């Protein structure tokens, strides 16, 4: 394998490691929120530092790669995509941490009725699926899958848009549960952000794969 | 790609060394007062193509072309074109600096002397102006009567550029002008190219991808005698269309 490919592979591996770490944060976050699990929340919050150090490490690796290999074409687009995906992963990590902080403040799990009405868990699961599929799309360099992911974000937005009305009504009927309702609203907002961030990452995958228009290959196909 | 004013143009150009088909139906138009870079693996025909623009290949036995080369829209291979006149329009700088074993001054004014210009004032003025343009004046103004061979490699190359500029061409062809130079001298040549394109149309052959990226507006990628891809340099180095181009510029050839 050419030296430049060895380095690119190292970068990709590092990013996938970070992806796993943030996935762990997000998945645990679901449990922590569902069960108002303070201990688990604390662990998620602690992971933030580890995610940050991955972020710095990947930034530095990209910087070195630019300086030493002066990449062009698909190599250049790959490293640019890795840089941007890295930033988005770090932010999703922040978001997971933020949700864990809300879970910490809960003294009991959310009212199942409120959970049902808002569809928050459907939203959470959808965000997790998007997040995981995006990892697959990056790993297998699959812009088609990336495009499907972007479409899925609509479902999250739909739930998000309805949430304030639903929660508003719920709070009218349950005025003693205002902090709970507001916490849930914040979590829904954060999940909507996760959807946007995953969408950004999916766009990066399409950018770096598809700017590579392989005219030469097309020509060959025509002849066949 | 959109060329506003085509200074040089090749139309269905084929070139042969005897039976060897060195250039295969090349079509390209090059922008006036811009830098066009030719890139591609050794032996792909870059130098051959570059030399068709000042008819340097004419000297080679068995060399012939089919098709047309236009300078300012005029075919330069018709019988009424005088090669010495053409060379005044189209200057050339080579890979290895090749000053004559004469003084710095005589090197710069060499082309003018050949043209029969004897007026001392004209010669001196042209000498200074050309050395200024070649960013060499300050370094040599006190030793114009010293041998050009005492200059460093980078200075010699700028002297050769000054020599080319002295005959006031409108096109300068450069065949790997910096490949024998150290990084500092290379940077000076690159800065110079950047300055010169305000007034000249420059075509440069280079093996250094970053150099093509830094100095050129347009890049043409050649492979085995074919023009594979021709695009804005920015486009070429971010999203080349052809896999052969991509493999070459990313260093993954073969
Ligand atoms: N004087 C010549 N006689 C025969 N073949 C030549 C001559 N000069 C170049 N060639 C051949 O033409 C091809 C293109 O050469 P050239 O234009 O020098 O390539 P490049 O500058 O891209 O390295 C090569 O295969 C080379 O061997
Ligand atoms: Mg050559």
Tab-separated table of C-alpha atoms and ligand atoms in Angstrom:
chain	number	residue	atom	x	y	z
A	1	UNK	CA	0.000	0.000	0.000
A	2	UNK	CA	1.382	3.476	-0.841
A	3	UNK	CA	2.578	5.404	2.190
A	4	UNK	CA	-0.148	8.029	1.752
A	5	UNK	CA	-2.817	5.308	1.924
A	6	UNK	CA	-1.339	3.923	5.131
A	7	UNK	CA	-1.625	7.368	6.709
A	8	UNK	CA	-5.161	7.897	5.401
A	9	UNK	CA	-6.159	4.519	6.798
A	10	UNK	CA	-4.758	5.484	10.199
A	11	UNK	CA	-6.822	8.660	10.123
A	12	UNK	CA	-9.979	6.781	9.170
A	13	UNK	CA	-9.389	4.242	11.928
A	14	UNK	CA	-8.966	6.994	14.485
A	15	UNK	CA	-12.169	8.667	13.365
A	16	UNK	CA	-14.070	5.371	13.584
A	17	UNK	CA	-12.761	4.878	17.125
A	18	UNK	CA	-14.127	8.277	18.031
A	19	UNK	CA	-17.368	7.387	16.307
A	20	UNK	CA	-17.678	4.322	18.560
A	21	UNK	CA	-17.016	6.367	21.646
A	22	UNK	CA	-19.683	8.929	20.781
A	23	UNK	CA	-22.074	6.155	19.858
A	24	UNK	CA	-21.563	4.706	23.301
A	25	UNK	CA	-22.324	8.111	24.809
A	26	UNK	CA	-25.501	8.488	22.757
A	27	UNK	CA	-26.776	4.963	23.394
A	28	UNK	CA	-26.113	5.219	27.118
A	29	UNK	CA	-27.778	8.598	27.050
A	30	UNK	CA	-31.011	6.991	25.957
A	31	UNK	CA	-30.918	4.659	28.951
A	32	UNK	CA	-29.926	7.415	31.338
A	33	UNK	CA	-32.788	9.619	30.167
A	34	UNK	CA	-35.340	6.793	30.177
A	35	UNK	CA	-34.446	5.629	33.658
A	36	UNK	CA	-33.318	8.917	35.192
A	37	UNK	CA	-30.113	7.056	35.924
A	38	UNK	CA	-27.771	9.494	37.639
A	39	UNK	CA	-24.811	7.187	37.882
A	40	UNK	CA	-24.895	6.346	34.181
A	41	UNK	CA	-25.328	10.054	33.422
A	42	UNK	CA	-22.174	10.840	35.377
A	43	UNK	CA	-20.249	8.294	33.358
A	44	UNK	CA	-21.475	9.833	30.100
A	45	UNK	CA	-20.446	13.272	31.292
A	46	UNK	CA	-16.979	11.994	32.172
A	47	UNK	CA	-16.548	10.524	28.692
A	48	UNK	CA	-16.687	14.024	27.274
A	49	UNK	CA	-13.038	14.569	28.127
A	50	UNK	CA	-12.038	11.486	26.237
A	51	UNK	CA	-14.030	12.617	23.205
A	52	UNK	CA	-12.327	16.002	23.365
A	53	UNK	CA	-8.902	14.439	23.352
A	54	UNK	CA	-9.877	12.370	20.302
A	55	UNK	CA	-11.040	15.570	18.629
A	56	UNK	CA	-7.691	17.249	19.262
A	57	UNK	CA	-5.743	14.188	18.214
A	58	UNK	CA	-7.621	13.892	14.896
A	59	UNK	CA	-7.225	17.617	14.222
A	60	UNK	CA	-3.494	17.278	14.751
A	61	UNK	CA	-3.275	14.197	12.543
A	62	UNK	CA	-5.073	16.065	9.750
A	63	UNK	CA	-2.806	19.070	10.141
A	64	UNK	CA	0.262	16.839	9.881
A	65	UNK	CA	-1.212	15.084	6.892
A	66	UNK	CA	-1.701	18.393	5.065
A	67	UNK	CA	1.808	19.535	5.900
A	68	UNK	CA	3.575	16.322	4.991
A	69	UNK	CA	1.579	14.980	2.064
A	70	UNK	CA	0.056	18.121	0.487
A	71	UNK	CA	-2.904	16.022	-0.608
A	72	UNK	CA	-4.898	16.743	-3.761
A	73	UNK	CA	-8.103	15.469	-5.376
A	74	UNK	CA	-9.810	12.592	-3.547
A	75	UNK	CA	-7.090	12.565	-0.859
A	76	UNK	CA	-7.691	16.230	-0.179
A	77	UNK	CA	-11.450	15.785	-0.067
A	78	UNK	CA	-11.104	12.789	2.260
A	79	UNK	CA	-9.069	14.713	4.821
A	80	UNK	CA	-11.367	17.726	4.577
A	81	UNK	CA	-14.328	15.405	5.187
A	82	UNK	CA	-12.578	13.748	8.123
A	83	UNK	CA	-11.898	17.154	9.668
A	84	UNK	CA	-15.526	18.197	9.385
A	85	UNK	CA	-16.929	14.865	10.519
A	86	UNK	CA	-14.574	15.069	13.481
A	87	UNK	CA	-16.026	18.456	14.456
A	88	UNK	CA	-19.565	17.156	14.132
A	89	UNK	CA	-18.804	14.046	16.193
A	90	UNK	CA	-17.355	16.201	18.917
A	91	UNK	CA	-20.531	18.283	18.952
A	92	UNK	CA	-22.726	15.202	19.101
A	93	UNK	CA	-20.603	14.171	22.071
A	94	UNK	CA	-21.368	17.550	23.657
A	95	UNK	CA	-25.053	17.036	22.971
A	96	UNK	CA	-25.009	13.595	24.580
A	97	UNK	CA	-23.303	15.143	27.579
A	98	UNK	CA	-25.964	17.846	27.695
A	99	UNK	CA	-28.744	15.270	27.701
A	100	UNK	CA	-26.987	13.379	30.473
A	101	UNK	CA	-26.916	16.577	32.515
A	102	UNK	CA	-30.696	16.853	32.160
A	103	UNK	CA	-31.051	13.215	33.178
A	104	UNK	CA	-29.037	14.039	36.296
A	105	UNK	CA	-31.585	16.591	37.361
A	106	UNK	CA	-34.524	14.195	37.043
A	107	UNK	CA	-35.611	12.737	40.362
A	108	UNK	CA	-37.732	10.127	38.661
A	109	UNK	CA	-38.233	8.814	35.136
A	110	UNK	CA	-40.408	10.837	32.772
A	111	UNK	CA	-44.136	10.298	32.922
A	112	UNK	CA	-44.745	7.458	30.414
A	113	UNK	CA	-47.737	9.362	29.107
A	114	UNK	CA	-45.546	12.345	28.238
A	115	UNK	CA	-42.978	10.035	26.639
A	116	UNK	CA	-45.727	8.454	24.569
A	117	UNK	CA	-47.318	11.764	23.538
A	118	UNK	CA	-44.099	13.410	22.421
A	119	UNK	CA	-42.684	10.394	20.617
A	120	UNK	CA	-39.326	11.268	22.152
A	121	UNK	CA	-38.125	7.686	22.242
A	122	UNK	CA	-39.073	7.123	18.613
A	123	UNK	CA	-37.050	10.228	17.894
A	124	UNK	CA	-34.129	9.016	19.961
A	125	UNK	CA	-34.121	5.636	18.226
A	126	UNK	CA	-34.293	7.260	14.825
A	127	UNK	CA	-31.343	9.504	15.720
A	128	UNK	CA	-29.362	6.463	16.833
A	129	UNK	CA	-30.127	4.589	13.621
A	130	UNK	CA	-29.065	7.615	11.557
A	131	UNK	CA	-25.900	7.919	13.569
A	132	UNK	CA	-24.994	4.246	13.142
A	133	UNK	CA	-25.824	4.128	9.456
A	134	UNK	CA	-23.692	7.178	8.911
A	135	UNK	CA	-20.791	5.298	10.446
A	136	UNK	CA	-21.460	2.426	8.050
A	137	UNK	CA	-21.669	4.845	5.118
A	138	UNK	CA	-18.306	6.327	6.073
A	139	UNK	CA	-16.684	2.966	6.702
A	140	UNK	CA	-17.887	1.470	3.421
A	141	UNK	CA	-17.558	4.780	1.509
A	142	UNK	CA	-21.182	4.573	0.457
A	143	UNK	CA	-22.688	7.861	-0.725
A	144	UNK	CA	-26.010	6.153	-1.545
A	145	UNK	CA	-26.504	5.192	2.055
A	146	UNK	CA	-25.447	8.715	3.061
A	147	UNK	CA	-28.223	10.141	0.885
A	148	UNK	CA	-30.807	7.891	2.547
A	149	UNK	CA	-29.655	9.111	5.943
A	150	UNK	CA	-30.226	12.710	4.972
A	151	UNK	CA	-33.825	11.869	4.036
A	152	UNK	CA	-34.415	10.250	7.427
A	153	UNK	CA	-33.736	13.527	9.182
A	154	UNK	CA	-37.224	14.656	8.137
A	155	UNK	CA	-38.793	12.275	10.653
A	156	UNK	CA	-36.846	13.917	13.475
A	157	UNK	CA	-37.809	17.388	12.380
A	158	UNK	CA	-41.461	16.415	12.271
A	159	UNK	CA	-41.465	15.184	15.847
A	160	UNK	CA	-39.502	18.241	16.927
A	161	UNK	CA	-41.963	20.658	15.332
A	162	UNK	CA	-44.917	19.101	17.100
A	163	UNK	CA	-43.218	18.857	20.462
A	164	UNK	CA	-43.874	22.323	21.907
A	165	UNK	CA	-47.608	22.128	21.279
A	166	UNK	CA	-47.801	18.619	22.690
A	167	UNK	CA	-45.777	19.505	25.764
A	168	UNK	CA	-47.638	22.797	26.188
A	169	UNK	CA	-50.945	20.967	26.316
A	170	UNK	CA	-49.568	18.368	28.651
A	171	UNK	CA	-48.329	21.043	31.034
A	172	UNK	CA	-51.702	22.765	31.053
A	173	UNK	CA	-53.177	19.535	32.340
A	174	UNK	CA	-50.242	18.763	34.635
A	175	UNK	CA	-49.033	22.112	36.022
A	176	UNK	CA	-47.084	20.357	38.762
A	177	UNK	CA	-44.769	18.812	36.159
A	178	UNK	CA	-43.320	21.917	34.545
A	179	UNK	CA	-39.608	21.109	35.167
A	180	UNK	CA	-40.115	17.637	33.732
A	181	UNK	CA	-41.872	18.989	30.664
A	182	UNK	CA	-39.189	21.590	30.045
A	183	UNK	CA	-36.412	19.035	30.461
A	184	UNK	CA	-38.052	16.822	27.875
A	185	UNK	CA	-38.468	19.734	25.511
A	186	UNK	CA	-34.759	20.458	25.820
A	187	UNK	CA	-33.880	16.853	25.134
A	188	UNK	CA	-36.060	16.865	22.023
A	189	UNK	CA	-34.304	20.003	20.870
A	190	UNK	CA	-30.966	18.326	21.387
A	191	UNK	CA	-32.052	15.270	19.431
A	192	UNK	CA	-33.078	17.529	16.605
A	193	UNK	CA	-29.523	18.928	16.664
A	194	UNK	CA	-28.112	15.415	16.523
A	195	UNK	CA	-30.164	14.830	13.373
A	196	UNK	CA	-28.683	17.976	11.824
A	197	UNK	CA	-25.157	16.997	12.792
A	198	UNK	CA	-25.519	13.513	11.365
A	199	UNK	CA	-26.892	15.118	8.207
A	200	UNK	CA	-23.762	17.279	8.004
A	201	UNK	CA	-21.589	14.218	8.317
A	202	UNK	CA	-23.544	12.386	5.624
A	203	UNK	CA	-23.099	15.382	3.324
A	204	UNK	CA	-19.352	15.225	3.864
A	205	UNK	CA	-19.333	11.582	2.823
A	206	UNK	CA	-21.165	12.433	-0.403
A	207	UNK	CA	-18.800	15.347	-1.054
A	208	UNK	CA	-15.648	13.372	-0.744
A	209	UNK	CA	-16.863	10.346	-2.643
A	210	UNK	CA	-18.818	11.970	-5.436
A	211	UNK	CA	-16.698	14.909	-6.500
A	212	UNK	CA	-14.704	12.010	-7.878
A	213	UNK	CA	-16.555	11.769	-11.162
A	214	UNK	CA	-14.950	8.805	-12.824
A	215	UNK	CA	-15.346	9.769	-16.447
A	216	UNK	CA	-12.801	7.248	-17.608
A	217	UNK	CA	-14.762	4.333	-16.163
A	218	UNK	CA	-17.980	5.577	-17.706
A	219	UNK	CA	-16.336	5.645	-21.108
A	220	UNK	CA	-15.276	2.043	-20.737
A	221	UNK	CA	-18.800	1.010	-19.814
A	222	UNK	CA	-20.234	2.632	-22.933
A	223	UNK	CA	-17.908	0.649	-25.130
A	224	UNK	CA	-18.878	-2.656	-23.581
B	1	UNK	CA	-13.340	25.326	-20.030
B	2	UNK	CA	-13.960	28.884	-21.078
B	3	UNK	CA	-10.987	30.589	-22.740
B	4	UNK	CA	-11.530	34.323	-23.148
B	5	UNK	CA	-8.714	35.114	-25.505
B	6	UNK	CA	-6.856	32.223	-27.008
B	7	UNK	CA	-3.183	33.102	-27.492
B	8	UNK	CA	-1.969	29.671	-28.501
B	9	UNK	CA	-3.993	26.898	-29.975
B	10	UNK	CA	-3.451	23.377	-31.242
B	11	UNK	CA	-6.014	21.942	-33.623
B	12	UNK	CA	-6.089	18.204	-34.295
B	13	UNK	CA	-2.377	18.073	-33.747
B	14	UNK	CA	-0.513	14.830	-34.363
B	15	UNK	CA	3.260	14.630	-34.101
B	16	UNK	CA	5.614	11.881	-35.175
B	17	UNK	CA	9.266	11.021	-34.712
B	18	UNK	CA	9.613	8.778	-37.761
B	19	UNK	CA	7.066	6.024	-37.161
B	20	UNK	CA	6.624	6.900	-33.530
B	21	UNK	CA	3.337	8.675	-32.872
B	22	UNK	CA	4.355	11.096	-30.107
B	23	UNK	CA	1.258	13.342	-29.924
B	24	UNK	CA	-2.238	12.152	-30.740
B	25	UNK	CA	-4.898	14.559	-32.025
B	26	UNK	CA	-4.357	17.252	-29.447
B	27	UNK	CA	-6.893	20.049	-29.240
B	28	UNK	CA	-6.266	22.823	-26.793
B	29	UNK	CA	-6.554	26.601	-26.546
B	30	UNK	CA	-4.429	28.561	-24.106
B	31	UNK	CA	-5.450	31.783	-22.458
B	32	UNK	CA	-3.524	34.976	-23.123
B	33	UNK	CA	-1.610	36.426	-20.158
B	34	UNK	CA	-2.204	33.365	-18.069
B	35	UNK	CA	-0.050	30.456	-17.005
B	36	UNK	CA	-0.812	27.037	-18.431
B	37	UNK	CA	0.965	24.048	-16.906
B	38	UNK	CA	1.661	20.789	-18.717
B	39	UNK	CA	1.914	17.803	-16.451
B	40	UNK	CA	2.235	14.064	-17.016
B	41	UNK	CA	4.684	11.193	-16.627
B	42	UNK	CA	8.068	11.285	-18.365
B	43	UNK	CA	7.848	10.512	-22.033
B	44	UNK	CA	4.172	11.475	-22.375
B	45	UNK	CA	5.047	14.209	-24.895
B	46	UNK	CA	5.049	17.431	-22.855
B	47	UNK	CA	8.371	18.718	-24.210
B	48	UNK	CA	7.522	17.649	-27.741
B	49	UNK	CA	4.275	19.564	-27.538
B	50	UNK	CA	5.866	22.631	-25.944
B	51	UNK	CA	8.466	22.750	-28.718
B	52	UNK	CA	5.826	22.764	-31.434
B	53	UNK	CA	4.968	26.313	-30.355
B	54	UNK	CA	8.337	27.737	-31.379
B	55	UNK	CA	9.096	25.071	-33.990
B	56	UNK	CA	12.121	23.789	-32.140
B	57	UNK	CA	11.268	20.268	-33.281
B	58	UNK	CA	11.963	21.338	-36.862
B	59	UNK	CA	15.622	20.553	-36.247
B	60	UNK	CA	14.926	16.910	-35.507
B	61	UNK	CA	15.312	14.446	-38.361
B	62	UNK	CA	12.134	12.556	-39.119
B	63	UNK	CA	9.947	14.820	-37.031
B	64	UNK	CA	6.684	15.935	-38.570
B	65	UNK	CA	3.307	17.220	-37.506
B	66	UNK	CA	-0.218	17.080	-38.843
B	67	UNK	CA	-2.845	19.568	-37.822
B	68	UNK	CA	-2.362	23.173	-36.859
B	69	UNK	CA	-0.650	25.342	-34.294
B	70	UNK	CA	-2.041	28.845	-34.060
B	71	UNK	CA	-0.405	31.868	-32.496
B	72	UNK	CA	-2.856	34.747	-32.221
B	73	UNK	CA	-5.070	32.792	-34.584
B	74	UNK	CA	-2.378	32.441	-37.222
B	75	UNK	CA	-0.967	29.087	-38.337
B	76	UNK	CA	2.763	29.106	-37.536
B	77	UNK	CA	3.618	26.178	-39.790
B	78	UNK	CA	2.722	27.779	-43.116
B	79	UNK	CA	5.490	28.537	-45.624
B	80	UNK	CA	5.282	32.307	-45.180
B	81	UNK	CA	6.166	32.149	-41.500
B	82	UNK	CA	9.789	32.954	-40.764
B	83	UNK	CA	11.098	30.921	-37.875
B	84	UNK	CA	13.412	33.700	-36.654
B	85	UNK	CA	10.419	36.043	-36.486
B	86	UNK	CA	8.422	33.402	-34.654
B	87	UNK	CA	11.196	33.004	-32.056
B	88	UNK	CA	10.985	36.719	-31.309
B	89	UNK	CA	7.352	36.225	-30.363
B	90	UNK	CA	7.844	32.945	-28.534
B	91	UNK	CA	10.750	32.763	-26.102
B	92	UNK	CA	11.942	29.653	-24.361
B	93	UNK	CA	13.596	28.751	-21.058
B	94	UNK	CA	15.067	25.291	-20.508
B	95	UNK	CA	15.454	22.943	-17.591
B	96	UNK	CA	19.166	23.460	-17.125
B	97	UNK	CA	20.228	27.084	-17.001
B	98	UNK	CA	22.337	27.535	-20.128
B	99	UNK	CA	24.045	30.933	-20.068
B	100	UNK	CA	26.766	31.517	-22.642
B	101	UNK	CA	30.354	31.760	-21.377
B	102	UNK	CA	30.186	35.527	-21.716
B	103	UNK	CA	29.500	38.450	-19.431
B	104	UNK	CA	26.121	38.880	-17.786
B	105	UNK	CA	25.493	41.902	-19.999
B	106	UNK	CA	26.310	40.054	-23.221
B	107	UNK	CA	24.043	37.192	-22.216
B	108	UNK	CA	21.048	39.476	-21.797
B	109	UNK	CA	21.540	41.445	-25.004
B	110	UNK	CA	22.501	38.384	-27.052
B	111	UNK	CA	19.180	38.205	-28.893
B	112	UNK	CA	19.265	41.908	-29.721
B	113	UNK	CA	22.767	41.664	-31.144
B	114	UNK	CA	21.620	38.797	-33.348
B	115	UNK	CA	18.869	41.087	-34.580
B	116	UNK	CA	21.608	43.542	-35.520
B	117	UNK	CA	20.838	46.152	-32.897
B	118	UNK	CA	24.005	48.110	-32.123
B	119	UNK	CA	22.688	51.222	-30.384
B	120	UNK	CA	24.383	51.147	-26.975
B	121	UNK	CA	21.607	53.030	-25.250
B	122	UNK	CA	18.959	50.603	-26.438
B	123	UNK	CA	21.107	47.661	-25.428
B	124	UNK	CA	21.789	49.039	-21.966
B	125	UNK	CA	18.198	50.002	-21.335
B	126	UNK	CA	16.913	46.641	-22.471
B	127	UNK	CA	19.510	44.900	-20.339
B	128	UNK	CA	18.445	46.739	-17.206
B	129	UNK	CA	14.732	46.379	-17.880
B	130	UNK	CA	15.008	42.672	-18.588
B	131	UNK	CA	17.101	42.021	-15.495
B	132	UNK	CA	14.593	44.025	-13.459
B	133	UNK	CA	11.735	41.975	-14.853
B	134	UNK	CA	13.618	38.792	-14.105
B	135	UNK	CA	14.131	39.993	-10.505
B	136	UNK	CA	17.895	39.762	-10.914
B	137	UNK	CA	18.912	43.393	-11.359
B	138	UNK	CA	19.697	44.154	-7.721
B	139	UNK	CA	21.913	41.110	-7.426
B	140	UNK	CA	23.994	41.732	-10.555
B	141	UNK	CA	23.868	45.444	-11.369
B	142	UNK	CA	27.429	45.934	-10.096
B	143	UNK	CA	28.918	43.025	-11.990
B	144	UNK	CA	27.378	43.160	-15.437
B	145	UNK	CA	30.830	42.714	-16.947
B	146	UNK	CA	31.532	39.554	-14.952
B	147	UNK	CA	31.115	36.084	-16.387
B	148	UNK	CA	27.592	34.709	-16.227
B	149	UNK	CA	29.045	31.340	-15.287
B	150	UNK	CA	30.048	32.716	-11.867
B	151	UNK	CA	26.388	33.117	-10.904
B	152	UNK	CA	24.534	30.533	-8.820
B	153	UNK	CA	22.214	28.073	-10.560
B	154	UNK	CA	19.119	30.030	-9.541
B	155	UNK	CA	20.653	33.307	-10.724
B	156	UNK	CA	21.704	31.696	-13.998
B	157	UNK	CA	18.135	30.564	-14.586
B	158	UNK	CA	16.798	34.061	-13.963
B	159	UNK	CA	19.473	35.352	-16.305
B	160	UNK	CA	18.166	32.991	-18.977
B	161	UNK	CA	14.686	34.334	-18.337
B	162	UNK	CA	16.041	37.889	-18.690
B	163	UNK	CA	17.685	36.831	-21.962
B	164	UNK	CA	14.347	35.518	-23.190
B	165	UNK	CA	12.541	38.693	-22.089
B	166	UNK	CA	15.064	40.990	-23.801
B	167	UNK	CA	13.739	40.154	-27.248
B	168	UNK	CA	10.257	41.154	-26.063
B	169	UNK	CA	8.296	38.034	-26.832
B	170	UNK	CA	4.609	37.722	-25.976
B	171	UNK	CA	4.849	34.028	-25.094
B	172	UNK	CA	7.379	32.311	-22.846
B	173	UNK	CA	7.732	28.549	-22.933
B	174	UNK	CA	9.387	26.974	-19.918
B	175	UNK	CA	10.458	23.348	-19.823
B	176	UNK	CA	10.887	22.347	-16.181
B	177	UNK	CA	12.581	25.673	-15.418
B	178	UNK	CA	13.049	24.990	-11.707
B	179	UNK	CA	13.698	21.272	-11.544
B	180	UNK	CA	17.462	21.742	-11.205
B	181	UNK	CA	17.140	24.438	-8.517
B	182	UNK	CA	17.020	24.487	-4.721
B	183	UNK	CA	13.751	25.453	-2.954
B	184	UNK	CA	14.683	29.122	-2.449
B	185	UNK	CA	15.660	29.602	-6.086
B	186	UNK	CA	12.552	27.670	-7.093
B	187	UNK	CA	10.371	30.007	-5.044
B	188	UNK	CA	12.029	32.988	-6.747
B	189	UNK	CA	11.296	31.552	-10.186
B	190	UNK	CA	7.701	30.873	-9.164
B	191	UNK	CA	7.254	34.433	-7.893
B	192	UNK	CA	8.719	35.631	-11.133
B	193	UNK	CA	6.293	33.578	-13.213
B	194	UNK	CA	3.464	35.037	-11.195
B	195	UNK	CA	4.709	38.559	-11.938
B	196	UNK	CA	5.376	37.889	-15.613
B	197	UNK	CA	1.917	36.619	-16.420
B	198	UNK	CA	0.640	40.185	-16.202
B	199	UNK	CA	2.381	40.817	-19.510
B	200	UNK	CA	3.163	37.426	-20.989
B	201	UNK	CA	1.468	34.211	-21.887
B	202	UNK	CA	3.361	31.457	-20.125
B	203	UNK	CA	3.375	27.730	-20.752
B	204	UNK	CA	5.313	25.678	-18.246
B	205	UNK	CA	6.152	21.985	-18.141
B	206	UNK	CA	6.627	20.788	-14.598
B	207	UNK	CA	7.038	17.541	-12.709
B	208	UNK	CA	6.267	19.221	-9.452
B	209	UNK	CA	2.539	18.968	-8.758
B	210	UNK	CA	2.606	21.615	-6.053
B	211	UNK	CA	4.418	23.921	-8.430
B	212	UNK	CA	1.713	23.472	-11.049
B	213	UNK	CA	-0.821	24.206	-8.326
B	214	UNK	CA	0.981	27.308	-7.155
B	215	UNK	CA	1.836	28.984	-10.444
B	216	UNK	CA	-0.677	27.975	-13.073
B	217	UNK	CA	-4.188	29.063	-13.927
B	218	UNK	CA	-4.915	26.083	-16.130
B	219	UNK	CA	-3.442	22.628	-16.186
B	220	UNK	CA	-3.252	20.093	-18.988
B	221	UNK	CA	-2.566	16.469	-18.140
B	222	UNK	CA	-0.904	14.365	-20.847
B	223	UNK	CA	-0.587	10.633	-20.923
B	224	UNK	CA	1.058	8.569	-23.657
B	225	UNK	CA	0.802	11.322	-26.228
B	226	UNK	CA	-2.807	12.168	-25.432
B	227	UNK	CA	-4.273	15.201	-23.752
B	228	UNK	CA	-6.342	13.449	-21.109
B	229	UNK	CA	-7.709	16.375	-19.178
B	230	UNK	CA	-7.509	20.147	-19.379
B	231	UNK	CA	-9.108	22.274	-16.714
B	232	UNK	CA	-8.733	25.141	-14.328
B	233	UNK	CA	-5.874	24.218	-12.030
B	234	UNK	CA	-8.155	24.527	-9.010
B	235	UNK	CA	-10.589	22.044	-10.482
B	236	UNK	CA	-7.845	19.700	-11.589
B	237	UNK	CA	-6.336	19.485	-8.131
B	238	UNK	CA	-9.576	19.164	-6.198
B	239	UNK	CA	-11.852	17.119	-8.429
B	240	UNK	CA	-10.190	15.748	-11.550
B	241	UNK	CA	-12.615	14.016	-13.880
B	242	UNK	CA	-10.475	11.238	-15.251
B	243	UNK	CA	-9.121	8.384	-13.117
B	244	UNK	CA	-5.779	8.586	-14.922
B	245	UNK	CA	-5.439	12.226	-13.892
B	246	UNK	CA	-6.432	11.389	-10.359
B	247	UNK	CA	-3.942	8.548	-10.137
B	248	UNK	CA	-1.173	10.725	-11.478
B	249	UNK	CA	-1.678	13.801	-9.333
B	250	UNK	CA	-2.189	11.765	-6.171
B	251	UNK	CA	0.996	9.842	-6.889
B	252	UNK	CA	-0.668	6.486	-7.404
B	253	UNK	CA	0.326	5.890	-10.980
B	254	UNK	CA	0.772	2.447	-12.495
C	1	LIG	N1	14.399	13.276	-30.854
C	1	LIG	C1	13.567	12.246	-30.659
C	1	LIG	N2	13.562	11.188	-31.484
C	1	LIG	C2	12.743	10.157	-31.264
C	1	LIG	N3	11.869	10.074	-30.279
C	1	LIG	C3	11.814	11.097	-29.409
C	1	LIG	C4	12.665	12.240	-29.537
C	1	LIG	N4	12.393	13.100	-28.545
C	1	LIG	C5	11.418	12.514	-27.811
C	1	LIG	N5	11.067	11.328	-28.310
C	1	LIG	C6	10.037	10.405	-27.773
C	1	LIG	O1	8.790	11.058	-27.761
C	1	LIG	C7	8.099	10.781	-26.570
C	1	LIG	C8	7.777	12.069	-25.861
C	1	LIG	O2	8.965	12.668	-25.420
C	1	LIG	P1	8.991	14.052	-24.671
C	1	LIG	O3	8.168	15.004	-25.413
C	1	LIG	O4	10.404	14.421	-24.396
C	1	LIG	O5	8.246	13.664	-23.299
C	1	LIG	P2	8.176	14.454	-21.913
C	1	LIG	O6	8.703	15.818	-22.109
C	1	LIG	O7	6.739	14.393	-21.530
C	1	LIG	O8	9.001	13.658	-20.947
C	1	LIG	C9	8.980	9.843	-25.771
C	1	LIG	O9	8.529	8.534	-25.949
C	1	LIG	C10	10.356	10.046	-26.348
C	1	LIG	O10	11.096	8.869	-26.266
C	2	LIG	MG1	10.336	16.825	-21.165
